[in-house]
């Protein structure tokens, strides 16, 4: 009988027996993971248990002659692909202004959750697992109303091969060794059962030191939305610690695979693809080592000849007295050149299979590629080889964000407040899930990678020249950057006026905070950007109170510009002040009639008290819209 239909008192027996049966069926996979661990780590590990691995690590200082191409390839690709930190963006489909603002908050919420859980540090480890073992896994779960993320060793994950023949199992198990004290703190009502649970099998002298037990966590996805057969169980041998329903349509894991197999759940790793070549290389190296050690000089002395062996030594000058046949000194040939040629062919073949260039593994650039354009083109060509796995790495973050949103929604539905701290460019912001609360069918998530390109000095200098040729930089800025190509510093200064205008617009439109325009700002640019933001907000049905703030900002900006123009005309040499005359309407930006109103700009009533920068407009709040 399936365990998800079993009574709570007996469910641990069904789960334990099912896990044992699956483990026996997948012994070959366990042996393969052990073999790939040995090849990558260059160690003679006895098994995949912690004490077996630690003993092999302590013995790994034995000197070996080796060319570990598996470790070199896996580490190179992890550094190459997992260096990116993908970020998600949520897009609404035909959403109103309020939904779009919630989607922006959801962007910040997920980004803050990535940093809070350390996902950017955990994901590269999972990617390395995919390279070595074929499959990498990250578990995302809730603990004390907080979202947590941890890397899961691939051998802990078990699925039924028959059920997962097409890669989509309905049940999944995690088998993990956990400290008894931790389990007792998590399930204090089962302290006796946890203490009586058998310890993992260990070697002599080690079983007295361990306080761990084998803990099994099982999930069964619901067959349909209303079937009610979803189940989540945590148990040890002899007791059920947790038994509850499970309503999500996905497991609390995100997986990444180096190569998808045609059938089955588990992927194929780069280590498996290179195992044959690595084993052959190891044999050749052992053969070369033995021959090098045996190739020692010999002296042939004919029997019966009168030669004093004491005269045969390593002195620079010496006299060897002999009668009869003289001694012959022979230095045997060490290793045939064909062996080294075969070794080089295997080494090159390994790079061809993996798609990694030897230059990338050695962090070198091709000879003759000096310009930034050439380097970027070379990197694009090399990256295309790993486009599929790079996209899989980005999907990992999409799936992680979806699980995090599900957990935040579940915590909020229980009546608990859930919030996350997100780090902006200039501030730290607390975002509560209650301020977002978008339904699953109200948004679509997209992912985009972030990188630090161009990163090399040559590429940066080439970028400087391209920006100068396109008119984005002046000669003075170009000369400065040629000495020290800090593009970020120049771009920050160049876009300061736009950043200032966008900050003011964001405060007025999204927070209801009014900022009085300053004559030191780029008022022309500010009016232009504010007008565009106004029209977009009007199309998206933004509240009238927020639109009024934008209209007031543009009106006051135009007044400041008119006053500055009047003052400039009045201070011209030889021109009387009274000759300043009226202001040319074409010299100041014009607002659309619908933005001003039929009575003109003066009908916008100013507040009774002046508002300084950062002051909040006192207006009655609308239901569901924060001021």
Coordinates of C-alpha atoms in Angstrom, one line a residue:
X1 CA 0.0 0.0 0.0
X2 CA 1.3 3.5 -0.8
X3 CA 2.6 5.3 2.2
X4 CA 0.5 8.4 1.5
X5 CA -2.6 6.4 2.2
X6 CA -1.2 4.8 5.3
X7 CA -2.1 5.7 8.9
X8 CA 0.3 8.0 10.7
X9 CA 1.2 5.2 13.3
X10 CA 2.6 3.0 10.5
X11 CA 3.8 5.4 7.9
X12 CA 7.4 5.3 9.0
X13 CA 7.6 1.6 8.3
X14 CA 6.3 2.0 4.8
X15 CA 8.6 4.9 4.1
X16 CA 11.7 3.1 5.5
X17 CA 11.1 -0.1 3.6
X18 CA 10.5 1.8 0.3
X19 CA 13.7 3.8 0.8
X20 CA 15.7 0.7 1.4
X21 CA 14.3 -0.9 -1.7
X22 CA 15.1 2.1 -3.9
X23 CA 18.6 2.3 -2.4
X24 CA 19.4 -1.3 -3.3
X25 CA 18.1 -0.7 -6.8
X26 CA 20.4 2.3 -7.2
X27 CA 23.6 0.8 -5.8
X28 CA 25.3 1.4 -9.2
X29 CA 24.5 5.1 -9.0
X30 CA 26.1 5.2 -5.5
X31 CA 29.2 3.5 -6.8
X32 CA 29.4 5.9 -9.7
X33 CA 29.1 8.9 -7.4
X34 CA 31.9 7.4 -5.2
X35 CA 34.1 6.9 -8.3
X36 CA 33.6 10.4 -9.5
X37 CA 34.3 11.8 -6.0
X38 CA 37.6 9.9 -6.0
X39 CA 38.6 11.1 -9.4
X40 CA 37.7 14.7 -8.7
X41 CA 39.3 14.8 -5.3
X42 CA 42.2 12.6 -6.2
X43 CA 41.6 10.5 -3.1
X44 CA 40.9 7.0 -2.1
X45 CA 37.6 7.5 -0.3
X46 CA 36.1 4.3 1.2
X47 CA 32.6 5.6 0.9
X48 CA 30.3 8.6 0.8
X49 CA 29.7 8.8 4.5
X50 CA 31.3 11.7 6.4
X51 CA 33.8 9.6 8.3
X52 CA 34.8 7.6 5.3
X53 CA 35.4 10.8 3.3
X54 CA 37.3 12.6 6.1
X55 CA 39.7 9.7 6.5
X56 CA 40.4 9.7 2.8
X57 CA 41.0 13.5 3.0
X58 CA 43.6 13.1 5.8
X59 CA 45.4 10.5 3.7
X60 CA 45.3 12.5 0.5
X61 CA 48.6 14.1 1.2
X62 CA 50.4 11.1 -0.3
X63 CA 52.4 12.4 -3.2
X64 CA 51.1 11.3 -6.6
X65 CA 52.1 12.1 -10.1
X66 CA 48.8 13.1 -11.7
X67 CA 47.2 15.4 -14.3
X68 CA 43.7 15.8 -12.9
X69 CA 41.8 17.0 -15.9
X70 CA 38.4 16.3 -14.2
X71 CA 39.1 18.7 -11.4
X72 CA 40.6 21.2 -13.8
X73 CA 37.6 21.1 -16.1
X74 CA 34.9 21.2 -13.4
X75 CA 36.6 24.1 -11.5
X76 CA 37.1 26.1 -14.7
X77 CA 33.5 25.8 -15.8
X78 CA 32.2 26.5 -12.3
X79 CA 34.2 29.7 -12.3
X80 CA 33.1 30.6 -15.8
X81 CA 29.4 30.0 -15.6
X82 CA 28.5 30.3 -11.9
X83 CA 30.3 33.7 -11.6
X84 CA 27.0 35.4 -12.8
X85 CA 24.4 36.4 -10.3
X86 CA 21.1 36.2 -12.1
X87 CA 18.3 38.4 -10.9
X88 CA 14.6 37.9 -11.5
X89 CA 12.1 40.5 -12.8
X90 CA 8.4 40.1 -12.5
X91 CA 6.2 41.4 -15.3
X92 CA 2.4 41.8 -15.1
X93 CA 0.2 41.0 -18.0
X94 CA -2.2 43.9 -18.7
X95 CA -1.9 45.0 -15.0
X96 CA -3.0 48.3 -13.6
X97 CA -0.7 50.8 -12.0
X98 CA -1.1 49.3 -8.6
X99 CA -0.2 45.8 -9.8
X100 CA 2.9 47.1 -11.6
X101 CA 4.1 48.8 -8.4
X102 CA 3.6 45.5 -6.6
X103 CA 5.6 43.7 -9.2
X104 CA 8.4 46.1 -8.7
X105 CA 8.3 45.4 -4.9
X106 CA 8.3 41.7 -5.8
X107 CA 11.5 42.2 -7.7
X108 CA 13.1 43.8 -4.6
X109 CA 11.6 41.1 -2.3
X110 CA 13.1 38.2 -4.3
X111 CA 16.5 39.9 -4.7
X112 CA 16.6 40.5 -0.9
X113 CA 15.6 36.9 -0.3
X114 CA 18.5 35.7 -2.5
X115 CA 21.0 37.6 -0.4
X116 CA 19.3 36.7 2.9
X117 CA 19.4 32.9 2.1
X118 CA 23.0 33.1 0.7
X119 CA 21.7 31.7 -2.6
X120 CA 24.5 33.3 -4.6
X121 CA 27.0 31.4 -2.5
X122 CA 25.1 28.1 -2.5
X123 CA 24.3 27.9 -6.2
X124 CA 28.0 27.6 -7.4
X125 CA 28.4 24.6 -5.1
X126 CA 25.3 23.0 -6.6
X127 CA 26.7 23.7 -10.0
X128 CA 30.0 22.0 -9.1
X129 CA 27.9 19.0 -7.9
X130 CA 26.3 18.9 -11.3
X131 CA 29.7 18.8 -13.0
X132 CA 31.0 16.0 -10.8
X133 CA 27.9 13.9 -10.0
X134 CA 25.6 14.9 -12.8
X135 CA 22.9 16.5 -10.6
X136 CA 23.1 19.4 -8.2
X137 CA 20.3 20.2 -5.7
X138 CA 19.4 23.1 -3.4
X139 CA 16.7 22.7 -0.8
X140 CA 14.5 25.8 0.0
X141 CA 12.3 25.4 3.1
X142 CA 10.7 27.3 6.0
X143 CA 12.2 27.3 9.5
X144 CA 10.7 29.4 12.3
X145 CA 8.8 31.4 9.7
X146 CA 11.9 32.2 7.8
X147 CA 13.0 31.0 4.4
X148 CA 16.2 29.0 4.3
X149 CA 18.3 27.5 1.5
X150 CA 21.0 24.8 1.7
X151 CA 23.0 22.7 -0.7
X152 CA 22.0 19.0 -0.7
X153 CA 24.5 16.3 -1.5
X154 CA 23.1 14.5 -4.6
X155 CA 23.4 11.1 -3.1
X156 CA 20.8 12.1 -0.4
X157 CA 18.1 12.4 -3.1
X158 CA 16.2 9.2 -4.0
X159 CA 13.4 8.8 -6.5
X160 CA 11.9 5.7 -8.0
X161 CA 13.5 5.0 -11.4
X162 CA 10.4 3.5 -12.9
X163 CA 8.3 6.5 -11.7
X164 CA 10.8 9.0 -12.9
X165 CA 11.6 7.5 -16.3
X166 CA 10.5 10.7 -17.9
X167 CA 12.1 12.9 -15.3
X168 CA 9.0 14.0 -13.4
X169 CA 8.5 11.8 -10.3
X170 CA 5.5 12.3 -8.0
X171 CA 7.4 11.3 -4.9
X172 CA 10.8 12.1 -3.6
X173 CA 12.9 11.1 -0.6
X174 CA 15.8 12.8 1.2
X175 CA 18.0 10.5 3.4
X176 CA 20.2 12.5 5.7
X177 CA 22.4 11.9 8.8
X178 CA 21.3 14.4 11.4
X179 CA 22.5 15.0 14.9
X180 CA 20.2 13.6 17.6
X181 CA 20.2 16.9 19.6
X182 CA 19.0 18.8 16.6
X183 CA 16.2 16.4 15.9
X184 CA 15.2 16.4 19.6
X185 CA 15.0 20.2 19.6
X186 CA 12.9 20.1 16.4
X187 CA 10.5 17.3 17.7
X188 CA 10.6 17.4 21.5
X189 CA 7.5 15.1 21.7
X190 CA 9.6 12.3 20.2
X191 CA 12.8 12.5 22.2
X192 CA 12.6 8.9 23.4
X193 CA 12.1 7.5 19.9
X194 CA 15.0 9.6 18.5
X195 CA 17.3 8.4 21.2
X196 CA 16.4 4.8 20.6
X197 CA 16.9 5.1 16.8
X198 CA 19.9 3.1 15.5
X199 CA 23.1 4.9 14.6
X200 CA 24.5 4.8 11.1
X201 CA 26.9 1.9 10.4
X202 CA 30.4 3.0 11.1
X203 CA 33.9 1.6 11.4
X204 CA 35.5 0.4 14.6
X205 CA 36.5 3.3 16.9
X206 CA 34.1 5.7 15.2
X207 CA 30.7 4.5 16.3
X208 CA 31.2 5.7 19.9
X209 CA 31.9 9.3 18.7
X210 CA 28.9 9.8 16.5
X211 CA 25.5 11.0 17.8
X212 CA 23.7 11.0 14.4
X213 CA 20.7 9.1 13.2
X214 CA 19.4 8.4 9.7
X215 CA 16.4 10.7 9.1
X216 CA 14.1 10.3 6.1
X217 CA 12.0 13.1 4.7
X218 CA 9.4 12.1 2.1
X219 CA 7.1 14.1 -0.2
X220 CA 4.2 13.0 -2.4
X221 CA 2.8 15.6 -4.7
X222 CA -1.0 15.8 -4.9
X223 CA -2.5 14.1 -7.9
X224 CA -4.9 16.9 -8.6
X225 CA -5.7 20.2 -7.0
X226 CA -8.5 18.8 -4.8
X227 CA -7.3 15.1 -4.5
X228 CA -6.0 15.6 -1.0
X229 CA -3.3 12.9 -1.4
X230 CA -0.3 15.1 -1.1
X231 CA 1.7 14.2 1.9
X232 CA 4.9 15.2 3.8
X233 CA 6.5 12.8 6.2
X234 CA 9.6 13.0 8.4
X235 CA 10.6 9.8 10.2
X236 CA 13.4 7.8 11.7
X237 CA 13.7 4.1 12.1
X238 CA 11.0 3.2 14.5
X239 CA 9.0 6.5 14.7
X240 CA 7.1 9.1 12.7
X241 CA 8.2 12.6 13.6
X242 CA 6.0 14.6 11.3
X243 CA 3.0 13.7 9.1
X244 CA 1.1 16.4 7.3
X245 CA -0.6 17.2 4.1
X246 CA 1.2 18.7 1.2
X247 CA -0.6 21.0 -1.3
X248 CA 2.2 22.4 -3.4
X249 CA 2.7 21.3 -7.0
X250 CA 6.5 21.1 -6.7
X251 CA 9.1 19.7 -4.4
X252 CA 11.0 22.1 -2.1
X253 CA 14.1 21.5 -4.3
X254 CA 15.7 23.1 -7.3
X255 CA 17.9 20.9 -9.5
X256 CA 20.6 21.6 -12.1
X257 CA 22.1 18.9 -14.3
X258 CA 25.2 19.1 -16.4
X259 CA 23.7 17.0 -19.2
X260 CA 20.1 15.8 -19.3
X261 CA 19.9 12.0 -20.0
X262 CA 17.4 10.8 -22.5
X263 CA 15.6 8.9 -19.8
X264 CA 15.5 9.2 -16.0
X265 CA 15.7 11.8 -13.3
X266 CA 19.5 12.0 -12.7
X267 CA 21.8 13.9 -15.0
X268 CA 25.2 12.9 -16.5
X269 CA 28.1 14.8 -15.1
X270 CA 31.3 16.0 -16.8
X271 CA 33.3 13.7 -14.6
X272 CA 31.4 10.7 -16.1
X273 CA 32.1 11.9 -19.6
X274 CA 35.9 12.2 -18.9
X275 CA 36.3 9.1 -16.7
X276 CA 37.7 6.9 -19.4
X277 CA 40.3 9.5 -20.5
X278 CA 41.2 10.2 -16.9
X279 CA 41.7 6.6 -16.0
X280 CA 43.9 6.1 -19.1
X281 CA 46.0 9.2 -18.2
X282 CA 46.5 7.8 -14.7
X283 CA 47.7 4.5 -16.1
X284 CA 50.2 6.2 -18.4
X285 CA 51.4 8.4 -15.6
X286 CA 52.0 5.4 -13.4
X287 CA 53.9 3.7 -16.2
X288 CA 56.0 6.8 -16.8
X289 CA 56.7 7.1 -13.2
X290 CA 57.8 3.4 -12.9
X291 CA 60.1 3.7 -15.9
X292 CA 61.6 6.9 -14.7
X293 CA 62.4 5.4 -11.3
X294 CA 63.9 2.2 -13.0
X295 CA 66.0 4.1 -15.5
X296 CA 69.3 4.4 -13.5
X297 CA 72.8 4.3 -14.9
X298 CA 74.6 0.9 -14.9
X299 CA 78.3 -0.1 -15.2
X300 CA 79.0 -3.3 -17.1
X301 CA 82.2 -5.1 -15.9
X302 CA 83.3 -8.2 -17.7
X303 CA 83.8 -11.2 -15.4
X304 CA 87.5 -11.9 -14.8
X305 CA 88.7 -8.5 -15.7
X306 CA 91.0 -6.9 -13.1
X307 CA 89.1 -3.7 -12.2
X308 CA 89.0 -2.1 -8.8
X309 CA 85.3 -1.2 -8.1
X310 CA 86.4 1.4 -5.7
X311 CA 87.7 3.4 -8.6
X312 CA 84.3 3.6 -10.2
X313 CA 82.7 6.5 -8.4
X314 CA 81.1 9.9 -9.1
X315 CA 84.2 12.0 -8.8
X316 CA 84.7 14.7 -11.4
X317 CA 88.1 13.4 -12.4
X318 CA 89.3 9.9 -11.6
X319 CA 91.5 7.0 -12.8
X320 CA 90.1 3.6 -13.4
X321 CA 92.7 0.9 -13.5
X322 CA 91.9 -2.3 -15.4
X323 CA 93.3 -5.3 -17.1
X324 CA 91.4 -7.0 -19.9
X325 CA 88.1 -5.5 -21.1
X326 CA 87.4 -1.9 -19.9
X327 CA 84.2 -1.2 -18.0
X328 CA 81.2 0.1 -20.0
X329 CA 78.9 2.8 -18.6
X330 CA 75.3 2.6 -19.8
X331 CA 72.4 5.0 -19.2
X332 CA 69.1 3.3 -20.2
X333 CA 66.5 5.1 -22.2
X334 CA 63.8 6.4 -19.8
X335 CA 60.4 6.7 -21.6
X336 CA 59.6 6.4 -25.3
X337 CA 58.5 9.6 -27.0
X338 CA 55.4 7.8 -28.3
X339 CA 54.1 7.5 -24.7
X340 CA 54.3 11.2 -24.2
X341 CA 52.7 11.9 -27.5
X342 CA 49.8 9.6 -26.6
X343 CA 49.5 11.4 -23.2
X344 CA 49.3 14.8 -25.0
X345 CA 46.6 13.5 -27.4
X346 CA 44.5 12.2 -24.4
X347 CA 44.9 15.6 -22.7
X348 CA 43.8 17.5 -25.8
X349 CA 40.9 15.1 -26.4
X350 CA 39.6 15.8 -22.8
X351 CA 39.5 19.5 -23.6
X352 CA 37.6 18.9 -26.8
X353 CA 35.0 16.7 -25.1
X354 CA 34.4 19.2 -22.3
X355 CA 34.5 22.3 -24.6
X356 CA 37.0 24.1 -22.3
X357 CA 40.0 25.7 -24.0
X358 CA 43.3 25.1 -22.4
X359 CA 43.7 28.9 -22.3
X360 CA 40.6 29.3 -20.2
X361 CA 41.7 26.5 -17.8
X362 CA 45.0 28.4 -17.4
X363 CA 43.4 31.9 -17.3
X364 CA 45.3 33.0 -20.3
X365 CA 44.2 34.9 -23.4
X366 CA 45.0 33.7 -27.0
X367 CA 48.2 35.1 -28.4
X368 CA 47.5 38.0 -30.8
X369 CA 44.1 39.0 -29.3
X370 CA 44.9 42.3 -27.8
X371 CA 41.8 44.5 -28.6
X372 CA 38.7 44.4 -26.5
X373 CA 36.5 43.7 -29.5
X374 CA 38.5 40.6 -30.3
X375 CA 38.5 39.4 -26.7
X376 CA 34.8 39.8 -26.4
X377 CA 34.2 38.0 -29.7
X378 CA 36.4 35.1 -28.5
X379 CA 34.5 34.9 -25.2
X380 CA 31.2 34.9 -27.0
X381 CA 32.3 32.0 -29.2
X382 CA 33.6 30.0 -26.2
X383 CA 30.4 30.7 -24.2
X384 CA 28.1 29.4 -26.9
X385 CA 29.4 25.9 -26.2
X386 CA 27.9 26.1 -22.7
X387 CA 24.8 28.0 -23.5
X388 CA 22.4 25.2 -22.5
X389 CA 24.0 24.6 -19.1
X390 CA 24.2 28.4 -18.6
X391 CA 20.5 28.7 -19.2
X392 CA 19.9 25.8 -16.8
X393 CA 21.8 27.7 -14.2
X394 CA 19.6 30.8 -14.7
X395 CA 16.4 28.6 -14.5
X396 CA 17.6 27.4 -11.1
X397 CA 17.1 31.0 -9.8
X398 CA 13.7 31.3 -11.4
X399 CA 12.6 28.1 -9.7
X400 CA 14.1 29.2 -6.4
X401 CA 12.3 32.5 -6.6
X402 CA 9.0 30.7 -7.2
X403 CA 9.4 28.5 -4.1
X404 CA 10.4 31.5 -2.0
X405 CA 7.2 33.3 -3.1
X406 CA 5.1 30.3 -2.3
X407 CA 6.6 30.0 1.2
X408 CA 6.1 33.8 1.8
X409 CA 2.5 33.5 0.7
X410 CA 1.9 30.5 3.0
X411 CA 3.4 32.3 6.0
X412 CA 1.2 35.3 5.3
X413 CA -1.9 33.2 4.9
X414 CA -1.3 31.8 8.4
X415 CA -1.6 35.3 9.7
X416 CA 2.1 35.9 10.4
X417 CA 3.9 38.9 9.1
X418 CA 6.7 38.1 6.7
X419 CA 9.2 40.7 5.5
X420 CA 12.7 40.8 4.0
X421 CA 15.4 43.4 3.9
X422 CA 16.6 44.5 0.5
X423 CA 19.7 46.4 -0.3
X424 CA 19.3 49.3 -2.8
X425 CA 22.0 51.4 -4.3
X426 CA 21.7 54.1 -1.6
X427 CA 19.4 52.7 1.1
X428 CA 18.1 49.6 2.9
X429 CA 14.4 48.9 2.6
X430 CA 12.1 46.5 4.4
X431 CA 9.5 45.0 2.2
X432 CA 6.5 43.1 3.7
X433 CA 4.7 40.4 1.8
X434 CA 1.4 42.0 2.7
X435 CA 2.4 45.0 0.5
X436 CA 2.8 42.7 -2.5
X437 CA 0.4 39.7 -2.3
X438 CA 0.2 39.1 -6.1
X439 CA -1.7 36.0 -7.2
X440 CA 0.2 33.4 -9.3
X441 CA -1.8 34.3 -12.4
X442 CA -1.0 38.0 -12.2
X443 CA 2.7 38.0 -13.1
X444 CA 5.3 36.3 -15.2
X445 CA 8.9 36.0 -14.0
X446 CA 11.8 36.6 -16.3
X447 CA 15.5 36.2 -15.5
X448 CA 18.5 38.1 -16.7
X449 CA 22.2 37.5 -15.8
X450 CA 24.5 40.2 -14.4
X451 CA 28.2 40.2 -15.0
X452 CA 31.2 42.5 -14.7
X453 CA 32.1 42.6 -18.4
X454 CA 34.3 44.1 -19.7
X455 CA 36.6 42.9 -16.9
X456 CA 40.1 42.9 -18.5
X457 CA 42.0 46.2 -18.9
X458 CA 42.3 45.7 -22.7
X459 CA 38.5 45.2 -23.0
X460 CA 37.9 48.3 -20.9
X461 CA 40.2 50.5 -23.0
X462 CA 38.6 49.3 -26.1
X463 CA 35.2 50.1 -24.7
X464 CA 36.5 53.6 -23.9
X465 CA 37.5 54.1 -27.5
X466 CA 34.2 52.9 -28.8
X467 CA 32.3 55.2 -26.4
X468 CA 34.4 58.2 -27.6
X469 CA 33.8 57.3 -31.2
X470 CA 30.1 57.2 -30.7
X471 CA 30.1 60.6 -28.9
X472 CA 29.3 59.2 -25.5
X473 CA 32.5 60.6 -24.0
X474 CA 34.3 63.9 -24.4
X475 CA 38.0 64.2 -25.2
X476 CA 38.8 65.1 -21.6
X477 CA 36.9 62.1 -20.2
X478 CA 38.6 59.8 -22.8
X479 CA 42.0 61.0 -21.8
X480 CA 41.3 60.4 -18.2
X481 CA 39.9 56.9 -18.8
X482 CA 42.9 56.0 -20.9
X483 CA 45.1 56.4 -17.9
X484 CA 42.7 54.5 -15.6
X485 CA 39.7 52.9 -17.3
X486 CA 37.1 53.3 -14.5
X487 CA 34.0 53.3 -16.7
X488 CA 31.6 53.0 -13.7
X489 CA 32.9 56.3 -12.1
X490 CA 32.4 58.2 -15.4
X491 CA 29.0 56.7 -16.0
X492 CA 27.9 57.5 -12.5
X493 CA 28.8 61.2 -12.9
X494 CA 27.3 61.4 -16.4
X495 CA 24.0 60.0 -15.3
X496 CA 23.7 61.9 -12.0
X497 CA 21.1 64.3 -13.4
X498 CA 18.9 61.4 -14.6
X499 CA 19.3 59.5 -11.3
X500 CA 18.3 62.6 -9.4
X501 CA 15.2 63.1 -11.6
X502 CA 14.2 59.4 -11.4
X503 CA 14.6 59.5 -7.6
X504 CA 12.3 62.5 -7.2
X505 CA 9.7 61.0 -9.6
X506 CA 9.8 57.7 -7.7
X507 CA 9.2 59.4 -4.4
X508 CA 6.3 61.4 -5.7
X509 CA 4.6 58.7 -7.8
X510 CA 5.2 55.6 -5.6
X511 CA 5.4 57.0 -2.1
X512 CA 3.4 60.2 -2.3
X513 CA 6.4 62.3 -1.1
X514 CA 6.8 65.7 -2.7
X515 CA 10.2 67.3 -3.5
X516 CA 10.5 71.0 -4.4
X517 CA 12.6 71.5 -7.5
X518 CA 16.0 73.1 -7.0
X519 CA 17.6 75.6 -9.4
X520 CA 20.8 73.5 -9.2
X521 CA 19.1 70.5 -10.8
X522 CA 18.8 69.9 -14.6
X523 CA 15.2 71.3 -14.7
X524 CA 14.8 70.8 -18.4
X525 CA 15.7 67.1 -18.1
X526 CA 13.5 66.9 -15.0
X527 CA 10.5 68.3 -16.7
X528 CA 10.9 66.0 -19.7
X529 CA 11.3 62.8 -17.6
X530 CA 8.4 63.9 -15.3
X531 CA 6.2 64.5 -18.2
X532 CA 6.9 61.0 -19.6
X533 CA 6.3 59.5 -16.2
X534 CA 3.1 61.4 -15.8
X535 CA 1.7 60.2 -19.1
X536 CA 2.6 56.6 -18.4
X537 CA 1.1 56.8 -14.9
X538 CA -2.0 58.4 -16.3
X539 CA -2.4 55.5 -18.8
X540 CA -2.0 53.0 -16.0
X541 CA -4.7 54.7 -14.0
X542 CA -2.5 56.0 -11.2
X543 CA -4.3 57.8 -8.3
X544 CA -5.1 61.5 -9.0
X545 CA -3.3 62.6 -5.9
X546 CA 0.0 61.2 -7.3
X547 CA -0.6 62.7 -10.7
X548 CA -1.2 66.1 -9.0
X549 CA 2.3 65.9 -7.4
X550 CA 3.9 65.4 -10.8
X551 CA 1.9 68.4 -12.3
X552 CA 2.9 70.6 -9.4
X553 CA 6.6 69.6 -9.8
X554 CA 6.6 70.5 -13.5
X555 CA 4.8 73.8 -12.9
X556 CA 7.3 74.9 -10.2
X557 CA 10.2 73.8 -12.3
X558 CA 8.9 76.0 -15.2
X559 CA 8.5 79.0 -12.8
X560 CA 12.1 78.6 -11.6
X561 CA 13.4 78.4 -15.1
X562 CA 11.4 81.5 -16.1
X563 CA 12.7 83.4 -13.1
X564 CA 16.3 82.4 -13.9
X565 CA 15.8 83.5 -17.5
X566 CA 14.3 86.9 -16.4
X567 CA 17.3 87.4 -14.1
X568 CA 19.7 86.6 -16.8
X569 CA 18.1 89.0 -19.3
X570 CA 18.0 91.8 -16.7
X571 CA 21.7 91.4 -15.8
X572 CA 22.9 91.8 -19.4
X573 CA 25.4 94.7 -19.8
X574 CA 23.8 97.8 -21.1
X575 CA 20.2 96.5 -20.9
X576 CA 17.8 98.2 -18.5
X577 CA 15.9 95.9 -16.2
X578 CA 12.6 97.2 -17.4
X579 CA 13.5 96.1 -21.0
X580 CA 13.5 92.5 -20.0
X581 CA 10.0 92.2 -21.5
X582 CA 7.8 89.1 -21.4
X583 CA 9.2 85.6 -21.4
X584 CA 9.3 83.8 -24.7
X585 CA 7.0 80.8 -24.3
X586 CA 9.1 78.8 -26.7
X587 CA 12.1 79.2 -24.4
X588 CA 10.5 77.1 -21.6
X589 CA 9.1 73.5 -21.8
X590 CA 5.4 73.4 -22.4
X591 CA 2.9 71.1 -20.7
X592 CA 0.1 69.4 -22.5
X593 CA -3.3 71.1 -21.9
X594 CA -4.8 68.1 -20.1
X595 CA -1.9 68.3 -17.6
X596 CA -2.6 71.9 -16.6
X597 CA -6.4 72.1 -16.7
X598 CA -8.8 74.6 -18.3
X599 CA -8.0 77.4 -15.9
X600 CA -4.2 77.3 -16.4
X601 CA -1.4 76.4 -14.0
X602 CA -2.6 78.8 -11.3
X603 CA -5.6 76.6 -10.5
X604 CA -3.3 74.0 -8.9
X605 CA -3.7 75.0 -5.3
X606 CA -0.4 75.1 -3.4
X607 CA -0.3 73.8 0.1
X608 CA -0.8 76.2 3.0
X609 CA 2.8 75.5 4.2
X610 CA 5.9 75.3 2.0
X611 CA 7.2 71.8 1.3
X612 CA 10.9 71.1 1.4
X613 CA 12.7 68.2 0.0
X614 CA 11.5 65.0 1.5
X615 CA 8.2 66.5 2.9
X616 CA 5.2 64.3 2.7
X617 CA 1.9 65.7 1.2
X618 CA -0.9 65.4 3.7
X619 CA -3.7 63.8 1.7
X620 CA -6.4 61.3 2.7
X621 CA -5.3 57.8 1.9
X622 CA -7.2 55.7 -0.6
X623 CA -8.2 52.2 0.3
X624 CA -5.4 49.8 -0.7
X625 CA -3.0 52.5 -1.9
X626 CA -0.2 53.5 0.4
X627 CA 0.7 57.1 0.5

